[in-house]
Coordinates of N, CA and C and ligand atoms in Angstrom, one line a residue:
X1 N 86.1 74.9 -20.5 CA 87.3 74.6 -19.8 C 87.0 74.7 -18.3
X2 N 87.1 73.8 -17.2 CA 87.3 73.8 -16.0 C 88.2 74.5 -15.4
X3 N 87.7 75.5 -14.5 CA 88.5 76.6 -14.1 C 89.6 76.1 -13.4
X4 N 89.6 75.1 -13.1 CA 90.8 74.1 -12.4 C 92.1 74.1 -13.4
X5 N 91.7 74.0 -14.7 CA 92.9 73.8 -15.9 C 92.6 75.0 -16.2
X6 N 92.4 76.5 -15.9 CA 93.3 77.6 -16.8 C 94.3 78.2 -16.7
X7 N 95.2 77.5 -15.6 CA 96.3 77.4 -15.2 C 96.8 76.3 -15.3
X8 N 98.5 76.0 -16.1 CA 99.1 75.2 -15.9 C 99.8 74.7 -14.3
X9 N 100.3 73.4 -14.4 CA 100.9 73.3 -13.1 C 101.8 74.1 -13.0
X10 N 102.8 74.3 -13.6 CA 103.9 75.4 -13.5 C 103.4 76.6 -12.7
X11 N 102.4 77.4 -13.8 CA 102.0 78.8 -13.7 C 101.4 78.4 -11.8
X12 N 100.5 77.3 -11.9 CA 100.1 77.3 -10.3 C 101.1 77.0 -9.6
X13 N 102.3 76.6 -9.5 CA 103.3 76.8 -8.6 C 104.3 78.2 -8.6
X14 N 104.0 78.8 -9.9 CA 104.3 80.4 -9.8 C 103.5 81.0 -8.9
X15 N 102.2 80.7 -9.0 CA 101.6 82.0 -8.7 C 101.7 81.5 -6.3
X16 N 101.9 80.0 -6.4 CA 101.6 79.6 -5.3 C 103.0 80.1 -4.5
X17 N 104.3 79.8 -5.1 CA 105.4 80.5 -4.7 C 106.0 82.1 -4.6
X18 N 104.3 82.6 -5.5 CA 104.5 84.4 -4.7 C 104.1 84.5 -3.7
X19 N 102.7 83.8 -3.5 CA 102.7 83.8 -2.3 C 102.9 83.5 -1.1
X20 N 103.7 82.5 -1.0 CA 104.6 82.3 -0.1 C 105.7 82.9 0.2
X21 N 106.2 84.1 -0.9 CA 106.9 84.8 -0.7 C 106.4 86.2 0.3
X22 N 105.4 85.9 -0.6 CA 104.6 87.5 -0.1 C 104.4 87.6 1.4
X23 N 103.9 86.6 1.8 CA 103.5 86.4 3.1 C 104.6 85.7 4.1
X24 N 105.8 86.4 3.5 CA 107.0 86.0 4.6 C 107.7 87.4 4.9
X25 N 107.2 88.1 4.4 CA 107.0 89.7 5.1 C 106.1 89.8 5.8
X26 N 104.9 89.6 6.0 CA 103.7 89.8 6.6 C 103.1 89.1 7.5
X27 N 102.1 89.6 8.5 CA 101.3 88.2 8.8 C 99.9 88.4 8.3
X28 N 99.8 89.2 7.2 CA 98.8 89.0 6.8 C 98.5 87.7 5.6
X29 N 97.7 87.1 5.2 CA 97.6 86.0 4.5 C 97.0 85.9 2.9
X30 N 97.2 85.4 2.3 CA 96.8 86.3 0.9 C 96.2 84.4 0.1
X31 N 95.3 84.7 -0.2 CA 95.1 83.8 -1.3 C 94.3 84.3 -2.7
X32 N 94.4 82.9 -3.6 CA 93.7 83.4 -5.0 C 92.7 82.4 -5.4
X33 N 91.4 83.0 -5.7 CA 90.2 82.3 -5.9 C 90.2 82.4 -7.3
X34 N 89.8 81.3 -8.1 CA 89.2 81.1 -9.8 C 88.2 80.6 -9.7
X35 N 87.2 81.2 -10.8 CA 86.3 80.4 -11.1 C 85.9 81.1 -13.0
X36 N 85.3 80.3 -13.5 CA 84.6 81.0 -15.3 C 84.1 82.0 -15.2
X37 N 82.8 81.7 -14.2 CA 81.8 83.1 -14.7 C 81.6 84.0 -13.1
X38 N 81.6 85.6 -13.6 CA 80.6 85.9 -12.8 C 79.8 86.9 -13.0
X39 N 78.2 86.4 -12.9 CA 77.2 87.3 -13.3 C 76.9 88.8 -12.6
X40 N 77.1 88.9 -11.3 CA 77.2 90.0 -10.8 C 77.9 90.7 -10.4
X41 N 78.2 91.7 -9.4 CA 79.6 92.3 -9.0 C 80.3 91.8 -8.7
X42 N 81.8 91.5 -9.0 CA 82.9 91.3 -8.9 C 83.2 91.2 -7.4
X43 N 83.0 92.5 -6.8 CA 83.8 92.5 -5.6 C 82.6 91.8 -4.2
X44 N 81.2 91.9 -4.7 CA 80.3 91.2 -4.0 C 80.7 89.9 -4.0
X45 N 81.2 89.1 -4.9 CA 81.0 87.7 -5.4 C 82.1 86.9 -4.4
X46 N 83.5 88.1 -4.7 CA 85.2 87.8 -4.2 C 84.8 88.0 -2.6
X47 N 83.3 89.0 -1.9 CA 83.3 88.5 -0.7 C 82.6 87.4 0.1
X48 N 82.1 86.7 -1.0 CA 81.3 85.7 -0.6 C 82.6 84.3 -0.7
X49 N 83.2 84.5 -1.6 CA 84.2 83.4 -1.9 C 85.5 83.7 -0.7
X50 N 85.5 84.8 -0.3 CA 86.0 84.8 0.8 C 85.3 84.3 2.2
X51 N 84.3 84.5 2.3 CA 83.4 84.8 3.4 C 83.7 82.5 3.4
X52 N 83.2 81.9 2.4 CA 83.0 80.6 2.2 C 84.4 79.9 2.4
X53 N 85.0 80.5 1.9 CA 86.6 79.7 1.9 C 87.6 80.0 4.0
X54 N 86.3 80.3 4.6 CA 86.8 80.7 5.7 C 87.9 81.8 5.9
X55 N 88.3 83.2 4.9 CA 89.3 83.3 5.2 C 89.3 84.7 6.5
X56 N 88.1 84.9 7.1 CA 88.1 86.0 7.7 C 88.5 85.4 9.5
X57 N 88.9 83.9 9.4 CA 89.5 83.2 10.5 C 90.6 83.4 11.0
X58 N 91.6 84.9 10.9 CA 93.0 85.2 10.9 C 93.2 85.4 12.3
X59 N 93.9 85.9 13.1 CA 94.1 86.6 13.8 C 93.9 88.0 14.0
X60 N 94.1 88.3 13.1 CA 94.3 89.7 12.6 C 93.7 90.3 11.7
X61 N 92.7 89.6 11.3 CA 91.6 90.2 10.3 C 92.2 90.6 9.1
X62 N 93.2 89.9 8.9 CA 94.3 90.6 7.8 C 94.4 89.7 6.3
X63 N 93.4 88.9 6.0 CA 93.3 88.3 4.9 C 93.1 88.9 3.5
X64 N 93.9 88.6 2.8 CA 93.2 89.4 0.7 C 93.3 88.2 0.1
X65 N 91.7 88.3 -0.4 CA 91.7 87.4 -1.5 C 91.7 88.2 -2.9
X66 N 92.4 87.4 -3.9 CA 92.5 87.7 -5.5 C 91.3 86.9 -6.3
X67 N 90.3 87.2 -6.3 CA 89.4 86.6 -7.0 C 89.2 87.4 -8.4
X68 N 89.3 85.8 -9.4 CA 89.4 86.2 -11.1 C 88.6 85.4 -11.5
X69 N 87.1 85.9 -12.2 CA 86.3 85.3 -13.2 C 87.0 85.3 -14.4
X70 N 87.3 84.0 -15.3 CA 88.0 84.1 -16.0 C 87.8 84.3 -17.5
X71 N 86.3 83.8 -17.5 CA 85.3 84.1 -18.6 C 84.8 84.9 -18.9
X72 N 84.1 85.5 -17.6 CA 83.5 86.9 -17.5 C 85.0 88.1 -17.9
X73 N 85.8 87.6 -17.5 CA 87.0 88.8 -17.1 C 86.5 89.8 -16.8
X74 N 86.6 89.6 -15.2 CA 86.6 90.3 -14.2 C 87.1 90.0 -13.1
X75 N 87.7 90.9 -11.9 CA 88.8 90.6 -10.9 C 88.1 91.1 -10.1
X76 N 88.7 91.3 -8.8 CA 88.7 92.1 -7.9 C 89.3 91.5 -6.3
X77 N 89.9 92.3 -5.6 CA 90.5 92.4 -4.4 C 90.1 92.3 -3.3
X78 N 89.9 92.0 -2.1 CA 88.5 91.9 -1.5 C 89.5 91.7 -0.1
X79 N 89.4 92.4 0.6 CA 90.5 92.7 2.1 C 89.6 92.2 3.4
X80 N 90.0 91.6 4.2 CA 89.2 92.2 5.8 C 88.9 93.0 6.5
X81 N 88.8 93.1 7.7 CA 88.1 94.5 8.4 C 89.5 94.9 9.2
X82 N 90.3 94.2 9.4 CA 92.1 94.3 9.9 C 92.6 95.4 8.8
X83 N 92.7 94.9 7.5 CA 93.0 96.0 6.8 C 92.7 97.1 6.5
X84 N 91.4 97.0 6.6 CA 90.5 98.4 6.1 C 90.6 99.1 7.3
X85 N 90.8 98.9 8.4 CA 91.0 99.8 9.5 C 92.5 100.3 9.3
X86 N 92.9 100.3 8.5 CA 94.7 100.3 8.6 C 95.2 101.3 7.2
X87 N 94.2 100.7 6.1 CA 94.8 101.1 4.8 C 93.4 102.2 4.5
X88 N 93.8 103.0 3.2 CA 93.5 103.6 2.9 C 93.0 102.9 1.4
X89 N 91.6 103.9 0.5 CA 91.3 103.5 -0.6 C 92.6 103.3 -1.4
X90 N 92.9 103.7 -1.8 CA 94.9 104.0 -2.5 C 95.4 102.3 -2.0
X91 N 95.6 101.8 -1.1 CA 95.6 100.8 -0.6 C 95.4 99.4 -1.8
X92 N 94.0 99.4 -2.2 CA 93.4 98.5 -2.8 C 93.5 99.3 -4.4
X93 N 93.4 100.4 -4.7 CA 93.6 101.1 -6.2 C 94.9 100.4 -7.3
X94 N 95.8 100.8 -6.0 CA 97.5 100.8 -6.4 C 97.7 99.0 -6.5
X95 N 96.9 98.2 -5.9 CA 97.2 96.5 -6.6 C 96.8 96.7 -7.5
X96 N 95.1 97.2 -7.3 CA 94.1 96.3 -8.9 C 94.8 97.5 -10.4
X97 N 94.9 98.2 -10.0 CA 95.8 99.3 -11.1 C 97.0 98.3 -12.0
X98 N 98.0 97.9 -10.9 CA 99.0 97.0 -12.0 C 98.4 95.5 -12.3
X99 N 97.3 94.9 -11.4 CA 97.0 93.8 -12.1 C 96.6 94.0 -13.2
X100 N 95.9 95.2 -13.3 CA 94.9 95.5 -14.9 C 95.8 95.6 -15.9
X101 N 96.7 96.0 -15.7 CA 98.0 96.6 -16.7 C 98.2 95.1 -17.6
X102 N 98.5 93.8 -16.4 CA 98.6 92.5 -17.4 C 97.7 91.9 -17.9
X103 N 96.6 91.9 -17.4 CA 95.3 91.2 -17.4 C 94.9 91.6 -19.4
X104 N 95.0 93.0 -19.0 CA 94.7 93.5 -20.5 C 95.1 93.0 -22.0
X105 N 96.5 92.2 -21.4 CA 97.3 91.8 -22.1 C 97.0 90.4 -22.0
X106 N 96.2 89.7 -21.1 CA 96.0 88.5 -21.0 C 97.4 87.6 -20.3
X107 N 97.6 88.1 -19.5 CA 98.7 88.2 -18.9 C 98.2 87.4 -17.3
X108 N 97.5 86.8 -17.2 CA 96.8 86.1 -15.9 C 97.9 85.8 -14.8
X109 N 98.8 84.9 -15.1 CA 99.5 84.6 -13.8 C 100.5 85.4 -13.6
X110 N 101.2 86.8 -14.6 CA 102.0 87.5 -14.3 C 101.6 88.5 -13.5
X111 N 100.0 89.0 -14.1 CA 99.1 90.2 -13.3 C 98.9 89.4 -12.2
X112 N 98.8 88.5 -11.4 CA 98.4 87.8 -10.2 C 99.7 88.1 -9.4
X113 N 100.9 87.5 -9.9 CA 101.7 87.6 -9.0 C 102.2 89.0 -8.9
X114 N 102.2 89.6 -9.8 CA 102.7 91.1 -9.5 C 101.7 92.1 -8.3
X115 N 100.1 91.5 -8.6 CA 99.2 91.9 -7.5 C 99.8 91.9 -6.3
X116 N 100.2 90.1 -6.0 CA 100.3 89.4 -4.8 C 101.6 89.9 -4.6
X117 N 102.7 90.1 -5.0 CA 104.1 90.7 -4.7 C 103.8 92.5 -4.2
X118 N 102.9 92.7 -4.7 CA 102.2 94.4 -4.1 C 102.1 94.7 -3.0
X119 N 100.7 93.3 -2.9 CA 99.9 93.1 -1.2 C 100.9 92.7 -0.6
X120 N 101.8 92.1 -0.7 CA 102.9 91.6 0.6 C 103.3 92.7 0.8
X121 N 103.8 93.9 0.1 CA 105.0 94.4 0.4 C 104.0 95.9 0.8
X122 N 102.6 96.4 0.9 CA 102.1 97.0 1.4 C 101.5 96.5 2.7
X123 N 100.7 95.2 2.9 CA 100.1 94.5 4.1 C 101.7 94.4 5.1
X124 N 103.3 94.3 4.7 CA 104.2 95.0 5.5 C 104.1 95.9 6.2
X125 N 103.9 97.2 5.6 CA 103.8 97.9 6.5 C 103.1 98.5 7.7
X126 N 101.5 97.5 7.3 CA 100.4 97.8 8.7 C 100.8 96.7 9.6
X127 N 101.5 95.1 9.0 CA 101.3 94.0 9.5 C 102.4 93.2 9.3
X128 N 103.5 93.9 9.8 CA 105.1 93.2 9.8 C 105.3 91.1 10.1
X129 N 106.1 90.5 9.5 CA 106.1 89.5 10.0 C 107.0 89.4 11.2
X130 N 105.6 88.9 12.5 CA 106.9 88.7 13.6 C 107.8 87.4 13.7
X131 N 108.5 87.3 14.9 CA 109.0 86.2 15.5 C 108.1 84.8 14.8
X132 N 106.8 85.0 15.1 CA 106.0 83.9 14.7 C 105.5 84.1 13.8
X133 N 105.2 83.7 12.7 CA 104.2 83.7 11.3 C 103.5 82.2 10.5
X134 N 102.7 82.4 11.1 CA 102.3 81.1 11.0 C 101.5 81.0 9.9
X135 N 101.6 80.1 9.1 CA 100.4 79.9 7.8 C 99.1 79.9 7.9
X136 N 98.0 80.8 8.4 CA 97.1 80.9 8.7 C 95.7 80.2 7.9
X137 N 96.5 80.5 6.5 CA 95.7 79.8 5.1 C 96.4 79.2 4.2
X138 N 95.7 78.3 3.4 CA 96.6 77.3 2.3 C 96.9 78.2 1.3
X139 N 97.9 78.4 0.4 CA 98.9 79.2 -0.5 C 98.1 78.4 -1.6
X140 N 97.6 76.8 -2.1 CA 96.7 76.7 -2.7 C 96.1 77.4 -3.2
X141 N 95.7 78.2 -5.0 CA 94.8 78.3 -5.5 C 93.5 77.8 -5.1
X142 N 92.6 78.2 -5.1 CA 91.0 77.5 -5.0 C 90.0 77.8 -6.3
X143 N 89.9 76.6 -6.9 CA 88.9 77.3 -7.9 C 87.1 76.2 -7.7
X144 N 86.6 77.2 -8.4 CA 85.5 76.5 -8.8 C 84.9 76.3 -10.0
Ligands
CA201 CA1 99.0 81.3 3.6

């Protein structure tokens, strides 16, 4: 299966309308990367697919990508240098903690948006949405 189709359109307009929620508290920017496989570290991989999808272009260094091998099943959370100067390990524990909780269950677009409803509502409190909040990144999924 093409990592494109392991989400329905629905589920990708769920998961696209968390984050558009999420990020109307914040100005930080959140997106979610898919792909089948991944052979090596998780969180090495989610910073390259970050690093590629341009998202460290913010103002504020304040980007999270959700990257999910879907084959391999494996995730991981992958923040900017905005964040990590701001948040604590706890920070990144306390998402991937409840995403695991659905994932386990095979639970893919519910564990995503409950991640992404997390990251909004903690990236609030380093990175309030001001007066201006501009879409810094596409709310589009990205897969490969
Ligand atoms: Ca965005």
């Amino acid at each position: 299966m093409k990592a494109g189709d392991f989400f329905s359109d629905a589920e990708k307009a769920a998961i696209r309308d968390c984050i558009l929620e999420a990020e109307s508290r914040t100005s930080g920017e959140i997106r979610v990367h898919i792909e089948n496989k991944c052979s090596g570290d998780p969180v090495k991989r989610a910073g390259e697919c970050f690093g590629r999808l341009g998202m460290h272009k913010t103002a504020a260094r304040n980007g999270i990508l959700f990257y999910l091998a879907v084959d391999s099943r494996v995730f991981a959370v992958f923040g900017d240098s905005g964040i990590h100067e701001k948040a604590d390990e706890g920070f990144w524990t306390g998402i991937s903690a409840r995403m695991e909780n659905y994932f386990r269950e095979g639970k893919f677009t519910a564990g995503l948006c409950e991640g992404i409803r997390e990251a909004g509502m903690q990236l609030q409190r380093f990175f309030p949405a001001g007066d201006q909040n501009p879409d810094e990144l596409p709310n589009e999924i990205s897969f490969q």
